[in-house]
PDB file of C-alpha atoms in Angstrom:
ATOM      1  CA  MET A   1      37.055  11.665 -22.352  1.00 32.00           C
ATOM      2  CA  PRO A   2      34.109  10.652 -25.115  1.00 37.00           C
ATOM      3  CA  ALA A   3      31.324  10.545 -22.437  1.00 42.00           C
ATOM      4  CA  GLU A   4      30.905   6.487 -22.830  1.00 45.00           C
ATOM      5  CA  GLN A   5      34.208   5.841 -21.573  1.00 45.00           C
ATOM      6  CA  ALA A   6      33.735   7.494 -18.908  1.00 67.00           C
ATOM      7  CA  ASP A   7      35.302   6.488 -15.032  1.00 87.00           C
ATOM      8  CA  TYR A   8      32.742   7.984 -13.208  1.00 91.00           C
ATOM      9  CA  LEU A   9      33.580   6.656 -10.144  1.00 89.00           C
ATOM     10  CA  GLU A  10      37.066   8.002 -10.327  1.00 90.00           C
ATOM     11  CA  LEU A  11      35.637  10.530 -11.192  1.00 92.00           C
ATOM     12  CA  ALA A  12      33.110  11.594  -8.291  1.00 92.00           C
ATOM     13  CA  LEU A  13      35.616  10.410  -5.818  1.00 90.00           C
ATOM     14  CA  GLY A  14      38.062  12.827  -7.747  1.00 93.00           C
ATOM     15  CA  LEU A  15      35.976  15.697  -7.607  1.00 95.00           C
ATOM     16  CA  PRO A  16      34.285  18.075  -4.721  1.00 96.00           C
ATOM     17  CA  ARG A  17      30.779  16.695  -4.513  1.00 95.00           C
ATOM     18  CA  ASP A  18      29.513  20.474  -6.045  1.00 96.00           C
ATOM     19  CA  ASP A  19      31.741  19.416  -9.160  1.00 97.00           C
ATOM     20  CA  PHE A  20      31.369  16.495  -9.612  1.00 96.00           C
ATOM     21  CA  VAL A  21      27.227  17.253  -9.779  1.00 96.00           C
ATOM     22  CA  ARG A  22      27.788  19.823 -12.384  1.00 96.00           C
ATOM     23  CA  LYS A  23      29.791  18.437 -14.699  1.00 95.00           C
ATOM     24  CA  CYS A  24      27.208  15.051 -13.889  1.00 95.00           C
ATOM     25  CA  SER A  25      24.109  16.657 -14.013  1.00 93.00           C
ATOM     26  CA  PHE A  26      22.382  13.489 -15.266  1.00 95.00           C
ATOM     27  CA  PRO A  27      21.206   9.437 -13.164  1.00 97.00           C
ATOM     28  CA  PHE A  28      23.277   6.587 -12.991  1.00 96.00           C
ATOM     29  CA  LEU A  29      22.917   2.747 -12.109  1.00 96.00           C
ATOM     30  CA  VAL A  30      24.892   0.874  -9.398  1.00 93.00           C
ATOM     31  CA  GLY A  31      26.144  -2.165  -9.816  1.00 89.00           C
ATOM     32  CA  LEU A  32      25.118  -5.087  -7.725  1.00 69.00           C
ATOM     33  CA  SER A  33      25.515  -8.048  -8.797  1.00 58.00           C
ATOM     34  CA  PRO A  34      28.301 -10.315  -8.577  1.00 55.00           C
ATOM     35  CA  LEU A  35      29.541  -8.039 -12.265  1.00 51.00           C
ATOM     36  CA  ILE A  36      32.968  -8.635 -14.084  1.00 47.00           C
ATOM     37  CA  ALA A  37      34.385  -6.776 -17.027  1.00 42.00           C
ATOM     38  CA  PRO A  38      34.983  -8.649 -20.146  1.00 43.00           C
ATOM     39  CA  PRO A  39      38.794  -9.062 -21.727  1.00 43.00           C
ATOM     40  CA  GLY A  40      39.956  -6.688 -24.615  1.00 40.00           C
ATOM     41  CA  PRO A  41      39.387  -3.680 -25.062  1.00 39.00           C
ATOM     42  CA  GLN A  42      36.060  -1.499 -25.070  1.00 38.00           C
ATOM     43  CA  ARG A  43      34.052   0.753 -26.792  1.00 41.00           C
ATOM     44  CA  THR A  44      31.951   1.244 -23.842  1.00 39.00           C
ATOM     45  CA  ALA A  45      31.097   0.200 -20.134  1.00 40.00           C
ATOM     46  CA  SER A  46      30.410  -3.582 -20.479  1.00 42.00           C
ATOM     47  CA  PHE A  47      29.866  -6.141 -18.165  1.00 45.00           C
ATOM     48  CA  ASP A  48      29.001 -10.490 -17.923  1.00 45.00           C
ATOM     49  CA  LEU A  49      28.062 -12.357 -15.014  1.00 46.00           C
ATOM     50  CA  LEU A  50      30.581 -14.477 -12.805  1.00 42.00           C
ATOM     51  CA  PRO A  51      28.270 -18.051 -12.159  1.00 42.00           C
ATOM     52  CA  GLU A  52      28.777 -17.876  -8.107  1.00 42.00           C
ATOM     53  CA  GLY A  53      32.119 -20.047  -6.826  1.00 41.00           C
ATOM     54  CA  ASP A  54      33.344 -19.383 -10.023  1.00 39.00           C
ATOM     55  CA  ALA A  55      37.387 -18.463  -9.885  1.00 38.00           C
ATOM     56  CA  ALA A  56      38.224 -18.226 -13.370  1.00 36.00           C
ATOM     57  CA  SER A  57      42.183 -18.103 -12.376  1.00 34.00           C
ATOM     58  CA  SER A  58      41.705 -21.310 -10.013  1.00 33.00           C
ATOM     59  CA  THR A  59      41.683 -23.725 -12.319  1.00 34.00           C
ATOM     60  CA  ALA A  60      44.582 -22.440 -14.611  1.00 35.00           C
ATOM     61  CA  GLU A  61      47.883 -23.857 -13.678  1.00 39.00           C
ATOM     62  CA  ASP A  62      49.262 -20.275 -14.995  1.00 38.00           C
ATOM     63  CA  PRO A  63      47.722 -17.529 -14.035  1.00 36.00           C
ATOM     64  CA  GLN A  64      48.122 -15.620 -17.631  1.00 40.00           C
ATOM     65  CA  GLU A  65      47.034 -18.524 -19.360  1.00 39.00           C
ATOM     66  CA  THR A  66      43.536 -18.531 -18.633  1.00 38.00           C
ATOM     67  CA  THR A  67      41.146 -16.311 -20.944  1.00 40.00           C
ATOM     68  CA  ASP A  68      38.887 -15.796 -18.532  1.00 42.00           C
ATOM     69  CA  PRO A  69      38.235 -12.314 -16.932  1.00 45.00           C
ATOM     70  CA  VAL A  70      39.297 -11.705 -13.151  1.00 46.00           C
ATOM     71  CA  ARG A  71      36.297 -10.293 -11.003  1.00 49.00           C
ATOM     72  CA  ASP A  72      36.375  -5.843 -10.030  1.00 52.00           C
ATOM     73  CA  THR A  73      35.529  -5.608  -6.595  1.00 65.00           C
ATOM     74  CA  ARG A  74      34.472  -2.262  -7.580  1.00 72.00           C
ATOM     75  CA  PRO A  75      31.148  -0.716  -7.870  1.00 80.00           C
ATOM     76  CA  VAL A  76      29.430  -0.568 -11.393  1.00 86.00           C
ATOM     77  CA  VAL A  77      28.867   3.026 -12.393  1.00 90.00           C
ATOM     78  CA  LEU A  78      26.775   3.487 -15.787  1.00 93.00           C
ATOM     79  CA  ALA A  79      25.987   6.734 -16.377  1.00 94.00           C
ATOM     80  CA  VAL A  80      21.891   7.082 -17.627  1.00 96.00           C
ATOM     81  CA  ARG A  81      21.969   9.683 -20.325  1.00 94.00           C
ATOM     82  CA  LYS A  82      22.250   9.301 -24.256  1.00 95.00           C
ATOM     83  CA  ALA A  83      24.983   7.984 -26.280  1.00 90.00           C
ATOM     84  CA  GLN A  84      23.631   7.307 -29.395  1.00 85.00           C
ATOM     85  CA  SER A  85      21.281   8.911 -31.808  1.00 82.00           C
ATOM     86  CA  MET A  86      18.651   6.388 -32.474  1.00 82.00           C
ATOM     87  CA  PHE A  87      15.519   7.241 -30.425  1.00 84.00           C
ATOM     88  CA  PRO A  88      16.104  10.643 -29.603  1.00 83.00           C
ATOM     89  CA  ASN A  89      13.110  10.477 -26.654  1.00 90.00           C
ATOM     90  CA  MET A  90      14.695   7.562 -25.309  1.00 95.00           C
ATOM     91  CA  ILE A  91      17.708   5.665 -22.968  1.00 97.00           C
ATOM     92  CA  THR A  92      18.114   2.135 -24.562  1.00 97.00           C
ATOM     93  CA  VAL A  93      19.705  -0.410 -22.360  1.00 96.00           C
ATOM     94  CA  GLY A  94      20.944  -3.706 -24.190  1.00 95.00           C
ATOM     95  CA  ARG A  95      23.463  -6.132 -25.144  1.00 92.00           C
ATOM     96  CA  THR A  96      24.381  -4.793 -28.410  1.00 92.00           C
ATOM     97  CA  ALA A  97      26.394  -1.752 -29.302  1.00 91.00           C
ATOM     98  CA  ASN A  98      23.333   0.773 -30.653  1.00 93.00           C
ATOM     99  CA  ASN A  99      22.021   1.457 -26.659  1.00 95.00           C
ATOM    100  CA  ASP A 100      23.138   4.029 -24.510  1.00 95.00           C
ATOM    101  CA  ILE A 101      23.530   1.518 -21.756  1.00 95.00           C
ATOM    102  CA  ILE A 102      25.012  -1.883 -22.857  1.00 92.00           C
ATOM    103  CA  ILE A 103      25.095  -4.883 -20.689  1.00 91.00           C
ATOM    104  CA  ARG A 104      26.775  -7.390 -22.176  1.00 84.00           C
ATOM    105  CA  ASP A 105      24.995 -10.496 -21.127  1.00 86.00           C
ATOM    106  CA  THR A 106      23.053 -13.155 -22.711  1.00 87.00           C
ATOM    107  CA  LYS A 107      19.846 -12.943 -20.101  1.00 90.00           C
ATOM    108  CA  VAL A 108      19.756  -8.691 -21.312  1.00 93.00           C
ATOM    109  CA  SER A 109      17.674  -8.730 -24.954  1.00 95.00           C
ATOM    110  CA  LYS A 110      18.915  -6.923 -27.609  1.00 95.00           C
ATOM    111  CA  PHE A 111      16.872  -3.921 -26.815  1.00 95.00           C
ATOM    112  CA  HIS A 112      15.724  -4.545 -23.130  1.00 97.00           C
ATOM    113  CA  ALA A 113      14.427  -1.746 -22.218  1.00 98.00           C
ATOM    114  CA  PHE A 114      14.504   2.263 -21.401  1.00 98.00           C
ATOM    115  CA  PHE A 115      14.396   5.025 -19.765  1.00 98.00           C
ATOM    116  CA  ARG A 116      12.651   8.328 -20.094  1.00 96.00           C
ATOM    117  CA  ILE A 117      13.488  11.771 -18.096  1.00 94.00           C
ATOM    118  CA  GLY A 118      10.556  14.104 -18.038  1.00 91.00           C
ATOM    119  CA  LYS A 119       9.360  16.666 -16.001  1.00 91.00           C
ATOM    120  CA  GLU A 120       8.119  14.269 -13.284  1.00 92.00           C
ATOM    121  CA  GLY A 121      11.267  12.204 -13.101  1.00 94.00           C
ATOM    122  CA  THR A 122      12.713   9.472 -14.336  1.00 97.00           C
ATOM    123  CA  GLU A 123      10.449   6.751 -15.840  1.00 98.00           C
ATOM    124  CA  LEU A 124      11.699   2.811 -16.789  1.00 98.00           C
ATOM    125  CA  TYR A 125       9.855   0.903 -19.297  1.00 98.00           C
ATOM    126  CA  ASP A 126      10.208  -2.829 -20.118  1.00 98.00           C
ATOM    127  CA  ALA A 127      10.841  -2.934 -23.865  1.00 96.00           C
ATOM    128  CA  GLY A 128       9.378  -6.352 -24.464  1.00 95.00           C
ATOM    129  CA  SER A 129      12.512  -8.344 -23.167  1.00 96.00           C
ATOM    130  CA  ARG A 130      12.296 -12.609 -22.611  1.00 93.00           C
ATOM    131  CA  ASN A 131      14.198 -11.994 -18.991  1.00 95.00           C
ATOM    132  CA  GLY A 132      12.474  -8.649 -17.581  1.00 96.00           C
ATOM    133  CA  THR A 133      12.891  -5.803 -16.517  1.00 98.00           C
ATOM    134  CA  TRP A 134      11.924  -5.078 -12.627  1.00 97.00           C
ATOM    135  CA  HIS A 135      11.561  -1.579  -9.664  1.00 98.00           C
ATOM    136  CA  GLY A 136      11.826  -2.745  -6.720  1.00 97.00           C
ATOM    137  CA  LEU A 137      10.155  -6.471  -6.998  1.00 96.00           C
ATOM    138  CA  GLU A 138       7.462  -5.358  -9.652  1.00 97.00           C
ATOM    139  CA  ARG A 139       7.866  -6.493 -12.449  1.00 98.00           C
ATOM    140  CA  LEU A 140       7.596  -4.167 -15.967  1.00 98.00           C
ATOM    141  CA  ILE A 141       4.733  -4.829 -18.350  1.00 97.00           C
ATOM    142  CA  PRO A 142       7.050  -5.659 -21.079  1.00 95.00           C
ATOM    143  CA  LYS A 143       5.448  -2.700 -24.046  1.00 90.00           C
ATOM    144  CA  GLY A 144       3.498  -1.531 -20.805  1.00 94.00           C
ATOM    145  CA  PRO A 145       2.823   1.657 -17.829  1.00 96.00           C
ATOM    146  CA  PRO A 146       6.116   2.970 -16.672  1.00 97.00           C
ATOM    147  CA  ALA A 147       7.862   2.886 -13.710  1.00 98.00           C
ATOM    148  CA  LEU A 148       8.730   6.302 -11.437  1.00 98.00           C
ATOM    149  CA  LEU A 149      12.247   5.593 -10.128  1.00 98.00           C
ATOM    150  CA  GLU A 150      13.181   7.391  -6.748  1.00 97.00           C
ATOM    151  CA  THR A 151      16.944   7.287  -6.119  1.00 96.00           C
ATOM    152  CA  GLY A 152      18.135   3.984  -4.283  1.00 96.00           C
ATOM    153  CA  ASP A 153      15.226   3.016  -6.307  1.00 97.00           C
ATOM    154  CA  LEU A 154      16.183  -1.452  -7.170  1.00 97.00           C
ATOM    155  CA  VAL A 155      16.261  -1.716 -10.463  1.00 97.00           C
ATOM    156  CA  ARG A 156      16.877  -5.417 -12.444  1.00 96.00           C
ATOM    157  CA  PHE A 157      17.878  -6.295 -16.185  1.00 96.00           C
ATOM    158  CA  GLY A 158      17.556  -9.885 -16.143  1.00 93.00           C
ATOM    159  CA  PRO A 159      19.537 -10.812 -13.441  1.00 91.00           C
ATOM    160  CA  LEU A 160      21.444  -8.293 -13.454  1.00 93.00           C
ATOM    161  CA  GLN A 161      20.664  -5.561 -10.272  1.00 94.00           C
ATOM    162  CA  PHE A 162      21.053  -1.622  -9.683  1.00 95.00           C
ATOM    163  CA  SER A 163      20.525   1.300  -8.547  1.00 96.00           C
ATOM    164  CA  PHE A 164      18.721   4.094  -9.245  1.00 97.00           C
ATOM    165  CA  TYR A 165      20.653   7.349  -8.291  1.00 97.00           C
ATOM    166  CA  ASP A 166      20.575  10.856  -8.523  1.00 96.00           C
ATOM    167  CA  ALA A 167      24.279  12.646  -9.160  1.00 96.00           C
ATOM    168  CA  THR A 168      23.800  14.305  -5.820  1.00 96.00           C
ATOM    169  CA  ASP A 169      23.150  11.118  -3.868  1.00 96.00           C
ATOM    170  CA  LEU A 170      25.635   8.722  -6.363  1.00 96.00           C
ATOM    171  CA  TRP A 171      28.856  10.796  -4.901  1.00 95.00           C
ATOM    172  CA  ASP A 172      27.537  10.791  -1.044  1.00 95.00           C
ATOM    173  CA  HIS A 173      26.655   7.017  -1.860  1.00 93.00           C
ATOM    174  CA  LEU A 174      29.806   6.418  -3.067  1.00 90.00           C
ATOM    175  CA  ARG A 175      31.993   8.476  -0.563  1.00 87.00           C
ATOM    176  CA  GLY A 176      30.092   6.374   2.026  1.00 85.00           C
ATOM    177  CA  ARG A 177      31.082   3.164   0.897  1.00 62.00           C
ATOM    178  CA  ILE A 178      34.721   3.389  -0.624  1.00 55.00           C
ATOM    179  CA  ARG A 179      36.323   5.429   2.447  1.00 47.00           C
TER     180      ARG A 179
END
């Protein structure tokens, strides 16, 4: 299975902790916003916001006739790792297919933010996005200094919220939440 199509939630739940950490030794984002999977086959994981109180199937007389996606209640788990050959020194986040982490939402810029993983840890930068990149309650300065992330930190791209985890803490978090 190609890395961009891996179901990291299933992998974490199906493997012993040491095996998961050995196989997936990179950081992750876990979606906290009300996310839904878009309809149709996707090359990589991407998600859109579902407006609060919107129940797609409740307005359609025949549930099979609706074209609106159905809410996925499973946590969204995205790998923070290089998937594209462009910009080799950064892990890009945005809504277009040329990013390493694709989040298809109109409030996420085409090239919204990027991560750098170095000796000090994982850094998050805003790439000049319109709706902002946030570390906790602090909005990052566009094209300014980075935020140094620690496991469990809250990260936002526009309105979409995620928690940042290393592989070990992701495994622990998912096991505690799901089982």
